[in-house]
Amino acid sequence: MTTFVDRVELHVAAGNGGHGCASVHREKFKPLGGPNGGNGGRGGDVVLVVDRDVTTLLEYHHRPHRRAGNGRPGEGDHRTGKDGESLVLPVPDGTVVTDRTGTVLADLVGEGTRYVAARGGRGGLGNAALASPRRKAPGFALLGEPGEQGDIVLELKTVADVALVGYPSAGKSSLISVLSAARPKIADYPFTTLVPNLGVVTAGETVYTVADVPGLIPGASEGRGLGLEFLRHVERCKVLVHVLDCATLETERDPLTDLEVIEAELDAYGGGLKDRPRVVALNKTDIPDGQELADLVRPGLEERGYRVFDVSAVSRKGLRELSFALAGIVAEARAAQPKREATRIVIRPQAVDDAGFTVTREGEGMFRVRGSKPERWVRQTDFTNNEAVGYLADRLNRLGVEDELFRLGAREGDGVAIGPEDNAVVFDWEPSISTGAEMLGRRGEDHRLDQLRPAVQRRRDREAEREETGTAYRDAADPFTGP
């Protein structure tokens, strides 16, 4: 059974915002209570958080679909819906978040580092929030926005200062077991280590971590063996240690050849490893033949610029010298790193002359409107409610969409799509003079309410005619008209 997973594809979905409520206050002896519909709650976010107690992505391998809670709809009596619960997903330190194309979205290093993978949708406004002096009792509310959703890829890159690399059964696991308190599985057959092991080493005042990377073989960078699966775990290290087997039983192998093969695989993989310091550990020198071979190859390795150490995990020969040498290299690398500064909050206000939308012509008789505001307004509109549609038309008109359509030569009956191509709402455009949108005025105000009733209008017309002629008469059909 798989116990270690360092790469998963995660399907995340944030919560949807709750719908606003359209409600009117009803109480005995209070006939005009007014609107009291509450706003909908906000949908929950999907958040990735670095947790030091998590060392694998196995949990997400078995359950790759994750969804946050939805916001509750608003209710009458000005009651706002409850916000949806955010989903917090703990990930190991060193997790890299990318999209399906490989674009890096976040590099999560350090305890408590957070990244919002999907944001919840905003709740819709209730009719109480939409009321105005001109529209005292809106008969509609706004819908909640859907939450973000998509696919992300999580890759674990071990955060270690030192990486032990070498052929299978070169003794890497044995070295890390005596250098640190790590207890990896050790056996006398290749590919015993199936997952990276991490250990903490203390050398004087320096404390650093060592990673044992599963054995590399020729062609590892192309997918052979376990190399390609775990080569990513050496990308963050500050120094590479080549563990060379001086007591191998394979006649076609020797330490120099092994070193050249591993270096070729590291170069083929890339990952910015070419400039990392290298140290060579000639292992298994407690065996007489191993010590003779180490003495034979050491001059050639030193000519290539490597620092060479004779070590033995069994007799612990040379481990102290190796440990302090690695501590010195790690300390120098840490000192050379730029000092981390506190995160600065940068506020970038939107330009005052930015309309926030664009209108483009797409073929004959077709236009497309793009922009965060119009697209959000469309998502929040209940198209089964005529008053809500009129409110949308009023908002678009005030934003300047209709003026821009006139400027581009749009005619009555042309198609107008609002939103992206895969999820757009298409209208047959009619200028406001024929749709009656201008009747709503500001924020949907209706000038038809200011018109007089027909009987009152007839009476006033007769009064005006009487003043012009100077005569007084009584209209039998209208008892309210006097001399």
Short mmCIF file of C-alpha atoms in Angstrom, two decimals:
data_model
loop_
_atom_site.label_atom_id
_atom_site.label_comp_id
_atom_site.label_asym_id
_atom_site.label_seq_id
_atom_site.Cartn_x
_atom_site.Cartn_y
_atom_site.Cartn_z
CA MET A 1 0.00 0.00 0.00
CA THR A 2 1.24 3.49 -0.85
CA THR A 3 2.39 5.35 2.27
CA PHE A 4 4.23 8.28 0.68
CA VAL A 5 2.88 10.55 -2.06
CA ASP A 6 4.67 13.72 -3.15
CA ARG A 7 2.59 14.76 -6.17
CA VAL A 8 -1.19 14.93 -6.48
CA GLU A 9 -3.76 16.67 -8.64
CA LEU A 10 -6.36 18.32 -6.45
CA HIS A 11 -9.83 19.42 -7.54
CA VAL A 12 -10.92 22.32 -5.34
CA ALA A 13 -14.23 24.20 -5.25
CA ALA A 14 -14.99 27.15 -3.02
CA GLY A 15 -18.44 27.66 -1.55
CA ASN A 16 -21.18 29.57 -3.36
CA GLY A 17 -22.53 32.76 -1.91
CA GLY A 18 -26.04 32.69 -0.46
CA HIS A 19 -28.90 34.43 -2.28
CA GLY A 20 -30.34 37.64 -0.96
CA CYS A 21 -33.88 37.63 0.40
CA ALA A 22 -36.82 39.64 -1.01
CA SER A 23 -39.14 40.16 1.93
CA VAL A 24 -41.55 42.82 3.22
CA HIS A 25 -42.18 43.46 6.88
CA ARG A 26 -45.65 42.30 7.86
CA GLU A 27 -47.13 43.21 11.23
CA LYS A 28 -50.59 43.97 12.48
CA PHE A 29 -51.49 47.67 12.29
CA LYS A 30 -48.31 48.37 10.28
CA PRO A 31 -49.40 48.11 6.64
CA LEU A 32 -46.28 49.76 5.18
CA GLY A 33 -43.51 47.95 7.03
CA GLY A 34 -41.04 48.23 4.19
CA PRO A 35 -38.48 45.76 2.83
CA ASN A 36 -36.59 43.66 5.38
CA GLY A 37 -34.83 41.00 3.30
CA GLY A 38 -31.34 40.17 4.55
CA ASN A 39 -28.15 39.60 2.56
CA GLY A 40 -26.81 36.17 1.72
CA GLY A 41 -23.72 34.77 3.44
CA ARG A 42 -20.33 34.52 1.77
CA GLY A 43 -19.10 31.16 0.52
CA GLY A 44 -16.14 29.50 2.24
CA ASP A 45 -12.60 29.58 0.83
CA VAL A 46 -10.28 26.64 0.15
CA VAL A 47 -7.00 27.43 1.94
CA LEU A 48 -3.70 25.53 1.90
CA VAL A 49 -1.68 25.87 5.13
CA VAL A 50 1.79 24.51 5.86
CA ASP A 51 1.72 22.12 8.82
CA ARG A 52 4.96 20.68 10.19
CA ASP A 53 3.15 17.54 11.34
CA VAL A 54 2.21 16.66 7.74
CA THR A 55 4.95 14.96 5.72
CA THR A 56 3.10 13.49 2.75
CA LEU A 57 0.27 14.26 0.34
CA LEU A 58 -1.23 10.81 0.80
CA GLU A 59 -4.52 12.16 2.17
CA TYR A 60 -5.19 14.07 -1.05
CA HIS A 61 -4.16 11.10 -3.18
CA HIS A 62 -7.10 9.12 -1.78
CA ARG A 63 -9.52 12.08 -1.66
CA PRO A 64 -8.65 14.50 -4.47
CA HIS A 65 -12.00 16.34 -4.54
CA ARG A 66 -12.38 19.04 -1.87
CA ARG A 67 -15.15 21.59 -1.47
CA ALA A 68 -15.79 24.40 1.01
CA GLY A 69 -19.16 25.22 2.56
CA ASN A 70 -21.81 27.35 0.84
CA GLY A 71 -23.14 30.55 2.31
CA ARG A 72 -26.66 30.48 3.68
CA PRO A 73 -29.36 32.61 2.01
CA GLY A 74 -30.62 35.74 3.71
CA GLU A 75 -33.91 35.77 5.58
CA GLY A 76 -36.60 38.23 6.50
CA ASP A 77 -36.39 40.63 9.42
CA HIS A 78 -32.96 41.80 8.18
CA ARG A 79 -31.30 38.47 9.03
CA THR A 80 -28.04 37.94 7.13
CA GLY A 81 -27.25 34.41 6.04
CA LYS A 82 -24.40 32.56 7.72
CA ASP A 83 -21.06 32.50 5.94
CA GLY A 84 -19.91 29.16 4.60
CA GLU A 85 -17.10 27.39 6.46
CA SER A 86 -13.70 27.70 4.85
CA LEU A 87 -11.86 24.45 4.13
CA VAL A 88 -8.31 24.45 5.53
CA LEU A 89 -6.06 21.82 3.93
CA PRO A 90 -2.75 21.13 5.76
CA VAL A 91 0.20 20.47 3.45
CA PRO A 92 3.86 19.62 4.11
CA ASP A 93 6.55 22.26 4.26
CA GLY A 94 8.00 22.75 0.78
CA THR A 95 4.81 22.16 -1.21
CA VAL A 96 4.70 23.87 -4.61
CA VAL A 97 1.28 24.73 -6.04
CA THR A 98 0.95 24.84 -9.83
CA ASP A 99 -1.85 24.77 -12.36
CA ARG A 100 -2.25 21.98 -14.89
CA THR A 101 0.03 23.77 -17.37
CA GLY A 102 2.90 23.94 -14.87
CA THR A 103 2.64 27.63 -13.96
CA VAL A 104 3.73 28.10 -10.34
CA LEU A 105 0.96 29.65 -8.25
CA ALA A 106 2.58 29.46 -4.81
CA ASP A 107 5.67 28.06 -3.09
CA LEU A 108 4.67 27.16 0.45
CA VAL A 109 7.75 27.20 2.66
CA GLY A 110 7.62 27.88 6.39
CA GLU A 111 5.25 26.90 9.18
CA GLY A 112 1.87 28.57 8.86
CA THR A 113 2.30 29.82 5.28
CA ARG A 114 -1.13 30.14 3.67
CA TYR A 115 -2.44 30.22 0.12
CA VAL A 116 -6.07 30.65 -0.92
CA ALA A 117 -6.53 28.10 -3.69
CA ALA A 118 -10.18 29.04 -4.37
CA ARG A 119 -12.15 32.04 -3.10
CA GLY A 120 -15.75 31.76 -2.04
CA GLY A 121 -18.49 33.66 -3.83
CA ARG A 122 -19.99 36.81 -2.41
CA GLY A 123 -23.48 36.72 -1.01
CA GLY A 124 -26.29 38.51 -2.84
CA LEU A 125 -27.86 41.68 -1.47
CA GLY A 126 -31.34 41.48 -0.01
CA ASN A 127 -34.09 43.91 -1.02
CA ALA A 128 -33.52 45.92 2.19
CA ALA A 129 -30.02 46.79 0.97
CA LEU A 130 -31.38 47.64 -2.51
CA ALA A 131 -34.02 50.07 -1.21
CA SER A 132 -33.59 53.77 -1.99
CA PRO A 133 -35.69 56.92 -1.63
CA ARG A 134 -36.98 56.44 -5.18
CA ARG A 135 -37.46 52.67 -4.83
CA LYS A 136 -38.86 52.10 -1.40
CA ALA A 137 -39.86 48.45 -1.75
CA PRO A 138 -37.80 46.46 -4.29
CA GLY A 139 -39.52 43.26 -5.26
CA PHE A 140 -36.29 41.37 -5.96
CA ALA A 141 -32.91 40.51 -4.46
CA LEU A 142 -29.53 39.68 -5.93
CA LEU A 143 -28.30 36.12 -6.31
CA GLY A 144 -25.15 34.87 -4.63
CA GLU A 145 -22.02 34.48 -6.75
CA PRO A 146 -20.64 31.00 -7.44
CA GLY A 147 -17.34 30.17 -5.79
CA GLU A 148 -14.11 29.63 -7.71
CA GLN A 149 -13.23 26.10 -8.71
CA GLY A 150 -10.51 24.42 -10.68
CA ASP A 151 -7.68 21.90 -10.69
CA ILE A 152 -4.33 22.48 -9.01
CA VAL A 153 -1.22 20.30 -8.73
CA LEU A 154 0.61 19.90 -5.43
CA GLU A 155 4.28 18.86 -5.57
CA LEU A 156 6.33 18.24 -2.45
CA LYS A 157 9.95 19.35 -2.64
CA THR A 158 11.70 18.40 0.58
CA VAL A 159 13.15 21.37 2.46
CA ALA A 160 16.62 20.01 3.33
CA ASP A 161 20.04 21.62 3.57
CA VAL A 162 21.98 18.53 2.44
CA ALA A 163 20.97 15.89 -0.09
CA LEU A 164 22.61 12.46 -0.22
CA VAL A 165 22.63 11.11 -3.78
CA GLY A 166 24.10 7.97 -5.24
CA TYR A 167 23.47 4.54 -6.66
CA PRO A 168 21.10 2.11 -4.92
CA SER A 169 22.74 0.34 -1.95
CA ALA A 170 25.55 2.91 -1.82
CA GLY A 171 24.89 3.35 1.91
CA LYS A 172 22.90 6.59 1.97
CA SER A 173 20.30 5.31 4.40
CA SER A 174 23.01 3.94 6.68
CA LEU A 175 24.77 7.30 6.70
CA ILE A 176 21.66 9.28 7.58
CA SER A 177 20.83 6.80 10.33
CA VAL A 178 24.18 7.40 12.08
CA LEU A 179 24.38 11.13 11.34
CA SER A 180 20.92 11.83 12.72
CA ALA A 181 18.08 10.26 14.66
CA ALA A 182 16.31 9.13 11.48
CA ARG A 183 15.59 5.41 11.27
CA PRO A 184 15.05 4.47 7.63
CA LYS A 185 14.66 0.91 6.45
CA ILE A 186 18.09 -0.60 5.70
CA ALA A 187 18.69 -3.84 3.79
CA ASP A 188 21.33 -5.36 1.50
CA TYR A 189 19.37 -5.15 -1.74
CA PRO A 190 18.86 -2.30 -4.23
CA PHE A 191 15.95 0.13 -3.93
CA THR A 192 15.39 -0.59 -0.25
CA THR A 193 14.59 3.10 0.20
CA LEU A 194 11.35 3.87 -1.57
CA VAL A 195 10.67 7.30 -0.08
CA PRO A 196 12.92 10.24 0.86
CA ASN A 197 14.08 10.22 4.47
CA LEU A 198 14.77 13.37 6.43
CA GLY A 199 17.08 13.71 9.42
CA VAL A 200 18.31 16.55 11.63
CA VAL A 201 22.05 16.83 12.30
CA THR A 202 23.76 18.96 14.97
CA ALA A 203 27.40 19.89 14.37
CA GLY A 204 28.66 22.40 16.91
CA GLU A 205 26.30 25.38 16.87
CA THR A 206 24.91 24.57 13.43
CA VAL A 207 21.77 22.51 13.02
CA TYR A 208 20.86 21.36 9.52
CA THR A 209 18.70 18.78 7.81
CA VAL A 210 19.82 15.91 5.60
CA ALA A 211 17.65 14.18 2.98
CA ASP A 212 18.28 10.66 1.74
CA VAL A 213 17.10 10.59 -1.88
CA PRO A 214 16.16 7.12 -3.23
CA GLY A 215 18.80 5.56 -5.47
CA LEU A 216 19.53 6.97 -8.90
CA ILE A 217 20.44 4.87 -11.93
CA PRO A 218 21.31 5.68 -15.57
CA GLY A 219 18.22 7.15 -17.24
CA ALA A 220 16.68 8.35 -13.98
CA SER A 221 15.99 11.80 -15.45
CA GLU A 222 13.97 10.09 -18.19
CA GLY A 223 11.84 8.07 -15.81
CA ARG A 224 13.88 4.93 -15.14
CA GLY A 225 13.88 3.55 -11.64
CA LEU A 226 12.80 5.93 -8.87
CA GLY A 227 14.99 8.85 -9.86
CA LEU A 228 12.54 11.02 -11.79
CA GLU A 229 9.92 10.63 -9.08
CA PHE A 230 12.23 11.92 -6.33
CA LEU A 231 14.78 14.15 -8.07
CA ARG A 232 12.59 17.15 -7.18
CA HIS A 233 13.57 16.62 -3.54
CA VAL A 234 17.15 17.79 -4.18
CA GLU A 235 16.15 21.14 -5.72
CA ARG A 236 16.07 23.06 -2.41
CA CYS A 237 19.28 21.66 -0.92
CA LYS A 238 22.33 23.85 -0.29
CA VAL A 239 24.94 21.10 -0.83
CA LEU A 240 25.01 17.74 -2.60
CA VAL A 241 26.86 14.76 -1.14
CA HIS A 242 27.84 12.05 -3.59
CA VAL A 243 27.84 8.78 -1.64
CA LEU A 244 30.10 6.42 -3.61
CA ASP A 245 30.23 2.71 -2.88
CA CYS A 246 33.83 1.53 -2.55
CA ALA A 247 32.85 -2.09 -1.90
CA THR A 248 30.43 -2.79 -4.74
CA LEU A 249 30.26 -6.35 -6.05
CA GLU A 250 29.44 -5.24 -9.60
CA THR A 251 32.59 -5.52 -11.70
CA GLU A 252 31.50 -2.93 -14.27
CA ARG A 253 31.14 -0.22 -11.63
CA ASP A 254 33.66 1.96 -9.82
CA PRO A 255 33.36 5.22 -7.82
CA LEU A 256 34.48 7.48 -10.67
CA THR A 257 32.01 5.94 -13.12
CA ASP A 258 29.20 6.17 -10.57
CA LEU A 259 29.98 9.85 -10.00
CA GLU A 260 29.91 10.63 -13.72
CA VAL A 261 26.59 8.81 -14.18
CA ILE A 262 24.92 10.63 -11.27
CA GLU A 263 26.24 14.01 -12.43
CA ALA A 264 24.91 13.35 -15.94
CA GLU A 265 21.46 12.59 -14.53
CA LEU A 266 21.50 15.73 -12.37
CA ASP A 267 22.48 17.85 -15.39
CA ALA A 268 19.74 16.26 -17.50
CA TYR A 269 17.15 16.95 -14.81
CA GLY A 270 18.15 20.60 -14.37
CA GLY A 271 16.46 22.32 -11.45
CA GLY A 272 19.33 24.78 -10.97
CA LEU A 273 21.63 22.16 -9.41
CA LYS A 274 24.71 22.94 -11.47
CA ASP A 275 25.96 25.67 -9.12
CA ARG A 276 25.40 23.74 -5.86
CA PRO A 277 28.51 22.79 -3.85
CA ARG A 278 29.50 19.12 -4.10
CA VAL A 279 31.11 16.86 -1.51
CA VAL A 280 32.18 13.25 -2.09
CA ALA A 281 31.83 10.61 0.62
CA LEU A 282 33.72 7.39 -0.16
CA ASN A 283 31.62 4.93 1.82
CA LYS A 284 32.29 1.44 3.17
CA THR A 285 35.99 2.07 3.75
CA ASP A 286 35.89 -0.20 6.82
CA ILE A 287 36.37 -3.07 4.35
CA PRO A 288 40.05 -3.53 3.34
CA ASP A 289 39.28 -3.64 -0.38
CA GLY A 290 37.09 -0.57 0.06
CA GLN A 291 39.89 1.44 1.66
CA GLU A 292 42.32 0.44 -1.09
CA LEU A 293 39.85 1.57 -3.77
CA ALA A 294 39.23 4.84 -1.90
CA ASP A 295 42.97 5.56 -1.79
CA LEU A 296 43.15 4.83 -5.51
CA VAL A 297 40.35 7.18 -6.66
CA ARG A 298 40.88 10.04 -4.17
CA PRO A 299 43.58 11.87 -6.21
CA GLY A 300 41.38 11.88 -9.31
CA LEU A 301 38.42 13.26 -7.38
CA GLU A 302 40.50 15.97 -5.75
CA GLU A 303 41.85 17.02 -9.15
CA ARG A 304 38.25 17.63 -10.23
CA GLY A 305 37.78 20.01 -7.30
CA TYR A 306 35.80 17.78 -4.93
CA ARG A 307 36.28 17.64 -1.17
CA VAL A 308 36.67 13.93 -0.41
CA PHE A 309 35.94 12.13 2.87
CA ASP A 310 36.54 8.49 3.73
CA VAL A 311 33.55 7.34 5.80
CA SER A 312 32.00 4.20 7.18
CA ALA A 313 28.51 3.92 8.59
CA VAL A 314 29.49 0.74 10.47
CA SER A 315 32.66 1.94 12.21
CA ARG A 316 31.59 5.64 12.07
CA LYS A 317 34.93 6.48 10.55
CA GLY A 318 35.15 10.03 9.17
CA LEU A 319 31.56 10.94 10.08
CA ARG A 320 32.54 13.73 12.46
CA GLU A 321 34.76 15.40 9.85
CA LEU A 322 32.03 15.04 7.20
CA SER A 323 29.36 16.43 9.54
CA PHE A 324 31.36 19.54 10.46
CA ALA A 325 32.39 20.15 6.84
CA LEU A 326 28.74 20.08 5.77
CA ALA A 327 27.82 22.37 8.67
CA GLY A 328 30.37 24.92 7.45
CA ILE A 329 29.03 24.87 3.89
CA VAL A 330 25.43 25.20 5.12
CA ALA A 331 26.35 28.11 7.41
CA GLU A 332 28.06 29.95 4.53
CA ALA A 333 25.05 29.38 2.28
CA ARG A 334 22.67 30.70 4.93
CA ALA A 335 24.81 33.78 5.51
CA ALA A 336 24.87 34.50 1.78
CA GLN A 337 21.10 34.46 1.50
CA PRO A 338 19.43 37.89 1.49
CA LYS A 339 17.73 38.84 4.70
CA ARG A 340 14.01 38.24 4.60
CA GLU A 341 11.90 41.32 5.07
CA ALA A 342 8.42 41.52 6.45
CA THR A 343 5.71 41.29 3.84
CA ARG A 344 4.65 44.73 2.69
CA ILE A 345 1.02 45.37 1.91
CA VAL A 346 0.80 47.21 -1.41
CA ILE A 347 -2.48 48.96 -2.18
CA ARG A 348 -3.14 49.61 -5.85
CA PRO A 349 -6.34 51.65 -6.15
CA GLN A 350 -8.27 51.51 -9.38
CA ALA A 351 -7.92 54.51 -11.67
CA VAL A 352 -10.83 56.93 -11.38
CA ASP A 353 -11.29 57.07 -15.15
CA ASP A 354 -11.30 53.30 -15.58
CA ALA A 355 -14.74 52.23 -16.79
CA GLY A 356 -14.04 48.63 -15.84
CA PHE A 357 -15.37 47.05 -19.03
CA THR A 358 -14.65 46.62 -22.72
CA VAL A 359 -16.99 46.17 -25.68
CA THR A 360 -15.72 44.46 -28.83
CA ARG A 361 -17.40 43.63 -32.12
CA GLU A 362 -17.42 39.94 -33.00
CA GLY A 363 -18.67 39.57 -36.52
CA GLU A 364 -21.76 41.07 -38.08
CA GLY A 365 -24.43 42.01 -35.55
CA MET A 366 -22.60 40.54 -32.51
CA PHE A 367 -20.89 42.35 -29.63
CA ARG A 368 -19.21 41.07 -26.47
CA VAL A 369 -18.96 42.91 -23.15
CA ARG A 370 -16.12 41.91 -20.81
CA GLY A 371 -15.35 43.25 -17.37
CA SER A 372 -15.52 42.24 -13.73
CA LYS A 373 -18.49 44.47 -12.95
CA PRO A 374 -20.88 43.56 -15.78
CA GLU A 375 -20.00 39.87 -15.51
CA ARG A 376 -20.63 39.90 -11.77
CA TRP A 377 -23.91 41.78 -12.19
CA VAL A 378 -25.13 39.21 -14.70
CA ARG A 379 -24.29 36.34 -12.35
CA GLN A 380 -26.25 38.05 -9.57
CA THR A 381 -29.38 38.72 -11.64
CA ASP A 382 -32.53 36.62 -11.36
CA PHE A 383 -33.78 36.64 -14.96
CA THR A 384 -37.17 35.31 -13.93
CA ASN A 385 -37.89 38.65 -12.23
CA ASN A 386 -38.63 41.53 -14.60
CA GLU A 387 -37.77 44.14 -12.00
CA ALA A 388 -34.37 42.51 -11.43
CA VAL A 389 -33.73 42.56 -15.19
CA GLY A 390 -34.64 46.25 -15.30
CA TYR A 391 -32.25 46.88 -12.42
CA LEU A 392 -29.48 45.14 -14.40
CA ALA A 393 -30.25 47.26 -17.46
CA ASP A 394 -30.07 50.38 -15.34
CA ARG A 395 -26.69 49.42 -13.89
CA LEU A 396 -25.23 48.60 -17.31
CA ASN A 397 -26.55 51.85 -18.72
CA ARG A 398 -25.01 53.85 -15.90
CA LEU A 399 -21.70 52.08 -16.39
CA GLY A 400 -21.69 53.30 -20.00
CA VAL A 401 -22.24 50.02 -21.82
CA GLU A 402 -25.12 51.37 -23.90
CA ASP A 403 -23.18 54.47 -24.95
CA GLU A 404 -20.27 52.27 -26.02
CA LEU A 405 -22.59 50.06 -28.06
CA PHE A 406 -23.99 53.16 -29.80
CA ARG A 407 -20.45 54.34 -30.52
CA LEU A 408 -19.54 51.01 -32.12
CA GLY A 409 -22.62 51.15 -34.38
CA ALA A 410 -24.86 48.61 -32.67
CA ARG A 411 -28.40 48.42 -33.98
CA GLU A 412 -31.62 47.23 -32.45
CA GLY A 413 -31.77 43.45 -32.50
CA ASP A 414 -27.99 42.88 -32.50
CA GLY A 415 -26.66 40.21 -30.15
CA VAL A 416 -24.81 41.33 -27.02
CA ALA A 417 -22.92 38.68 -25.03
CA ILE A 418 -21.72 39.46 -21.51
CA GLY A 419 -19.00 37.21 -20.13
CA PRO A 420 -16.41 34.74 -21.44
CA GLU A 421 -17.08 32.62 -24.49
CA ASP A 422 -17.71 29.42 -22.53
CA ASN A 423 -20.11 30.99 -20.03
CA ALA A 424 -21.78 34.07 -21.48
CA VAL A 425 -25.30 35.48 -21.33
CA VAL A 426 -26.57 36.67 -24.72
CA PHE A 427 -29.20 39.40 -25.18
CA ASP A 428 -30.97 40.80 -28.21
CA TRP A 429 -30.06 44.42 -27.72
CA GLU A 430 -32.77 47.02 -27.70
CA PRO A 431 -31.98 50.67 -26.96
CA SER A 432 -33.42 51.91 -23.71
CA ILE A 433 -35.88 54.21 -25.56
CA SER A 434 -37.81 51.17 -26.75
CA THR A 435 -37.25 48.82 -23.82
CA GLY A 436 -38.57 51.19 -21.20
CA ALA A 437 -35.36 51.03 -19.18
CA GLU A 438 -35.30 54.80 -19.07
CA MET A 439 -38.58 54.64 -17.20
CA LEU A 440 -36.67 53.25 -14.24
CA GLY A 441 -34.32 56.22 -13.99
CA ARG A 442 -31.77 56.15 -11.22
CA ARG A 443 -31.47 52.80 -9.47
CA GLY A 444 -34.66 51.63 -11.14
CA GLU A 445 -36.94 54.56 -10.30
CA ASP A 446 -40.22 54.47 -12.25
CA HIS A 447 -41.51 57.80 -13.63
CA ARG A 448 -44.83 56.19 -14.45
CA LEU A 449 -45.71 56.56 -10.78
CA ASP A 450 -45.65 60.34 -11.27
CA GLN A 451 -48.32 60.24 -14.01
CA LEU A 452 -51.86 61.38 -13.08
CA ARG A 453 -54.85 59.09 -13.19
CA PRO A 454 -56.95 59.57 -16.38
CA ALA A 455 -59.95 61.09 -14.50
CA VAL A 456 -57.73 63.60 -12.72
CA GLN A 457 -56.03 64.49 -15.98
CA ARG A 458 -59.40 65.11 -17.72
CA ARG A 459 -60.54 67.32 -14.89
CA ARG A 460 -57.41 69.44 -15.03
CA ASP A 461 -57.71 69.76 -18.80
CA ARG A 462 -61.26 71.10 -18.43
CA GLU A 463 -60.16 73.51 -15.73
CA ALA A 464 -57.49 74.84 -18.02
CA GLU A 465 -60.03 75.22 -20.86
CA ARG A 466 -62.45 77.07 -18.56
CA GLU A 467 -59.77 79.53 -17.51
CA GLU A 468 -58.96 80.22 -21.15
CA THR A 469 -62.60 80.80 -22.22
CA GLY A 470 -63.70 82.54 -19.00
CA THR A 471 -66.84 80.37 -18.73
CA ALA A 472 -67.99 78.22 -15.89
CA TYR A 473 -70.02 75.06 -16.34
CA ARG A 474 -70.60 71.79 -14.57
CA ASP A 475 -69.81 68.51 -16.26
CA ALA A 476 -72.49 66.00 -15.49
CA ALA A 477 -70.11 63.16 -16.23
CA ASP A 478 -67.68 64.49 -13.63
CA PRO A 479 -69.44 65.38 -10.32
CA PHE A 480 -66.17 66.65 -8.88
CA THR A 481 -66.04 69.54 -11.34
CA GLY A 482 -67.74 72.60 -9.85
CA PRO A 483 -68.53 76.11 -11.09
#
